[in-house]
Amino acid sequence: MRLVQGNEAVVWGALASGCNFYAGYPITPATEIMEYMARLLPGRGGVFIQMEDELAALGAVIGAAWGGMRGMTATSGPGFSLMQEHIGYAAMSQTPCVVVDSQRVGPSTGQPTMPAQGDVMQARWGSHGDRPALVVTASSVKEVYDTTRLSFEWAYAYRVPVIILLDAVLSHMRENIELPVLPASAELASPSGDPELPFGSHPFMPFSAATRTIVSGLAHDESGATRGSGIGTANEQILKGAIRQIENDAPRLARCRADRLEDAEWAIVSYGITARTARSAVDLLRADGVRVGLLELHTLWPFPEQIVQALAQRVRGMLMAELNLGQLVLSLRAAAQGMCPVSGLGRADGELFTPEAIAAAMSAEIRQIEVGGRMSHHV
Amino acid sequence: MSDVGADLKRYLRSPMMPTVWCPGCGHGNIARAIATALDRLAIDLGQVVILGGIGCSGRTPFYFNTNAMHTTHGRVLAFATGLKLANPRLTLIVAMGDGDALAIGAGHFVHAARRNIDLTVILYNNSIYGMTGGQQAPTTPFSFRSTTSPFGSIEPTFDAVDLALAAGATYVARTTTFDFAEMPELISEAIRHPGFAMVEILSQCPTYFGRLNKLGDAPDMLEYERDHTVVADEEPNQAVEITRQDLVGNLPVGVFRREIRPEYVQQYAELSRGRGGNYGA
Amino acid sequence: MHRAWHGDPLHIRLSGRGGQGIILSGVVVAEAAMLDGKFVVHTQSYGPEARLGASKSEVVISAREIAFPEVAQADVLLCLSADAYQKYGERVAAGALSVIDDLVVGAGRATGEVMLPLRRTAREMGNELSANMVGLGALIAIAGIADPEHGRQAIRQWVKPEFREVNLKAFERGMELGAACVAAPS
Ligand SMILES: Cc1ncc(C[n+]2csc(CCOP(=O)(O)OP(=O)(O)O)c2C)c(N)n1
Ligand code: SF4
Ligand SMILES: [Mg+2]
């Protein structure tokens, strides 16, 4: 058992997953990830490099992946915005990598030291064009570790940039957790596949003497060719395949935690640091005899539609609490398909909700529904 | 590159031919010079990666029978830095356009040079944005026309050699597509150089730069290159002075720096060993 | 009398000015409570705020898994500076214990506010920067927020070797100050 900070848990999770390459650019509240990596990677035979900006950081991580190393970077809002171009490149070139975004209040410089959850949609839809997205979050230091481990696994299984959303509180929070012993160096399975087919549904194969791969952000087919009349279709096929694979696996990828939902008439849905407040809000409401439970989402994208739908069929109303002015509530409402009213509670002033505030919003929604009112969206 | 000799064919990726380059484009001459350099150096092609940014120049990686990365506009050196660090045994040749390297990618260019990471940048300088149809580049000479400087450029011209020298590149050279014999020589020397090497090559874009500035077609433009460059003295300091002279009339060509300084990957390997790590072993 | 610090979860807020080692004292409390076998969550105000002006560090301690990680109303408050007192002095639970440095003017009138010479003691011992540890010692002696032995272990774990001895001594002095004030009839 030891006291571990959220950002430190990212590093341990990454190293335990065989991460041996880190490129980054300092930014609050993600910087400690970089500082730990700077101290640990050289002695482990891995690579640490501070790049000139976040575009360069993710570019280097992608280059390193093709050079055979497992890479990651970490940033916060302003850097995450810059990284969008290379998140798109990683998606297009099917390059496995992990990007941590420790969210702070935005837009722009915003409140650098204060928590937010305003990058949820950017993590899904950022970068131009259509792309598969795997976005995860966590609400405790232990989960940060577990989520990071899973992210590396998924990055390679699906050949996508996996995005981990943290926030300023979680990044700096310390909790006592049990960390597994770190292996001196992780055993990485050596890649195998057909050198002629480096893209599409085929496994990721870094450059070697046996390959003659062309990696490009241009539309391409499974062989990497970028020309020919059918390229548009071939490229669309690859992207569709990647998107569909994640959609098909959504039930397996949808990690969440159900808390007192068995007998619940009402559900609070939340994620990340806000889910912890929501858990306390459930305590308060339950003490008042309200049958409410919490659905805490760990996987944000793919959005766990089936789980939400099953819940929407059972409960009389749902409330989404999040530290933004109404983002994931849109997906929740879409998934609920009108089966129950969905309201949203948001703030973007740099403070966490108090349990009382979430409880009050849930109570207000209950009152409104019970008198037959319409769903509301108050932010 | 269609006229490339049979001996160079094995360096090229024939299914990707013909290239996207216009007839008479200097970029083809440069690509052929790269193939010639690879042939002279007899490097195992499995150990070479050609990278490019975005632009006509950035298409170079497609035409070589090596592993290749065609990256994003201006940022190829970031990818190259990660790739080289991940696998130091690779020989990296990075094709960049003048807009690519000196406008959108200037920051990355400066820092790759500063780190002195072992790779070779071939800077295809056609004084214009070719790919997007002839817009002004930082290298467009003062008073010259482009589609976005229709009345003549009012901006000072950027000198890639100056920038590379100032940033700390350890091998810096400039030549022109007119000097077809010198190109492969400088490129081979740059590839052999253990550190950040840059060879800037003045290249003709008859389609845009030539047409917009009434410079004629490719042969006329090659003569123009010949007539507007001077061979710089090999004495480095003097060479630096010359580059600051009138860039339109008398652009110096030659080798401006050959210097051995600690190389980044080596430095990192030492650091790792010092911490008990086995990086690079 | 209701003693807020007997509750679970226990909400502790440590406050002062940037540079007074507020975050470190939070980590030490969290570590000590962890050694007691509790669940702990430590959060901190961060960035510029941690360097200048009022700064805080919060610890939640419980026998059960902790949900809400921050402290809305402190059950136990440590206050090392006037601006911290202004900001946090009243944000305490009913029956809270507030240990306040006695150089803070205007404090000490509310119930549960205990004025102790934290900074002066630290200064007399040669290092005013260890006032945070004097405060921790007092909190542990008065409110029993952690086992004193675990407090010492936590200091050894988290304080840089060159400051370890000074801080341990400051902690012991704080324990004495706290014990004296518990013994005194009020
Ligand atoms: C971020 C971004 N901005 C703009 C473009 C459009 N674009 C493509 S190539 C190019 C300029 C190419 O000029 P240069 O680098 O000189 O290469 P050349 O085509 O002349 O060889 C531009 C602006 C782009 N691809 N990406
Ligand atoms: S547009 Fe200019 S630079 Fe591009 S291929 Fe044509 S001639 Fe070459
Ligand atoms: Mg150009």
XYZ file of C-alpha atoms and ligand atoms in Angstrom, chain B residues 20-22 25-27 56 126 130-131 204-208, ligand 2:
23
model
C 2.864 13.125 -59.468
C 5.452 15.640 -60.585
C 4.857 17.807 -63.636
C 9.803 19.632 -62.371
C 13.097 19.782 -60.499
C 11.792 17.503 -57.758
C 5.038 18.094 -54.112
C 11.323 25.849 -55.503
C 3.860 23.974 -55.605
C 1.287 21.536 -54.334
C 12.530 24.499 -60.626
C 8.755 24.644 -60.573
C 7.984 25.536 -64.174
C 4.269 25.093 -63.618
C 3.888 27.901 -61.092
S 3.623 22.139 -59.229
Fe 5.717 22.775 -59.425
S 6.752 21.749 -57.742
Fe 4.809 20.733 -58.000
S 5.226 19.044 -59.354
Fe 4.560 20.722 -60.632
S 6.435 21.721 -61.226
Fe 6.927 20.437 -59.516
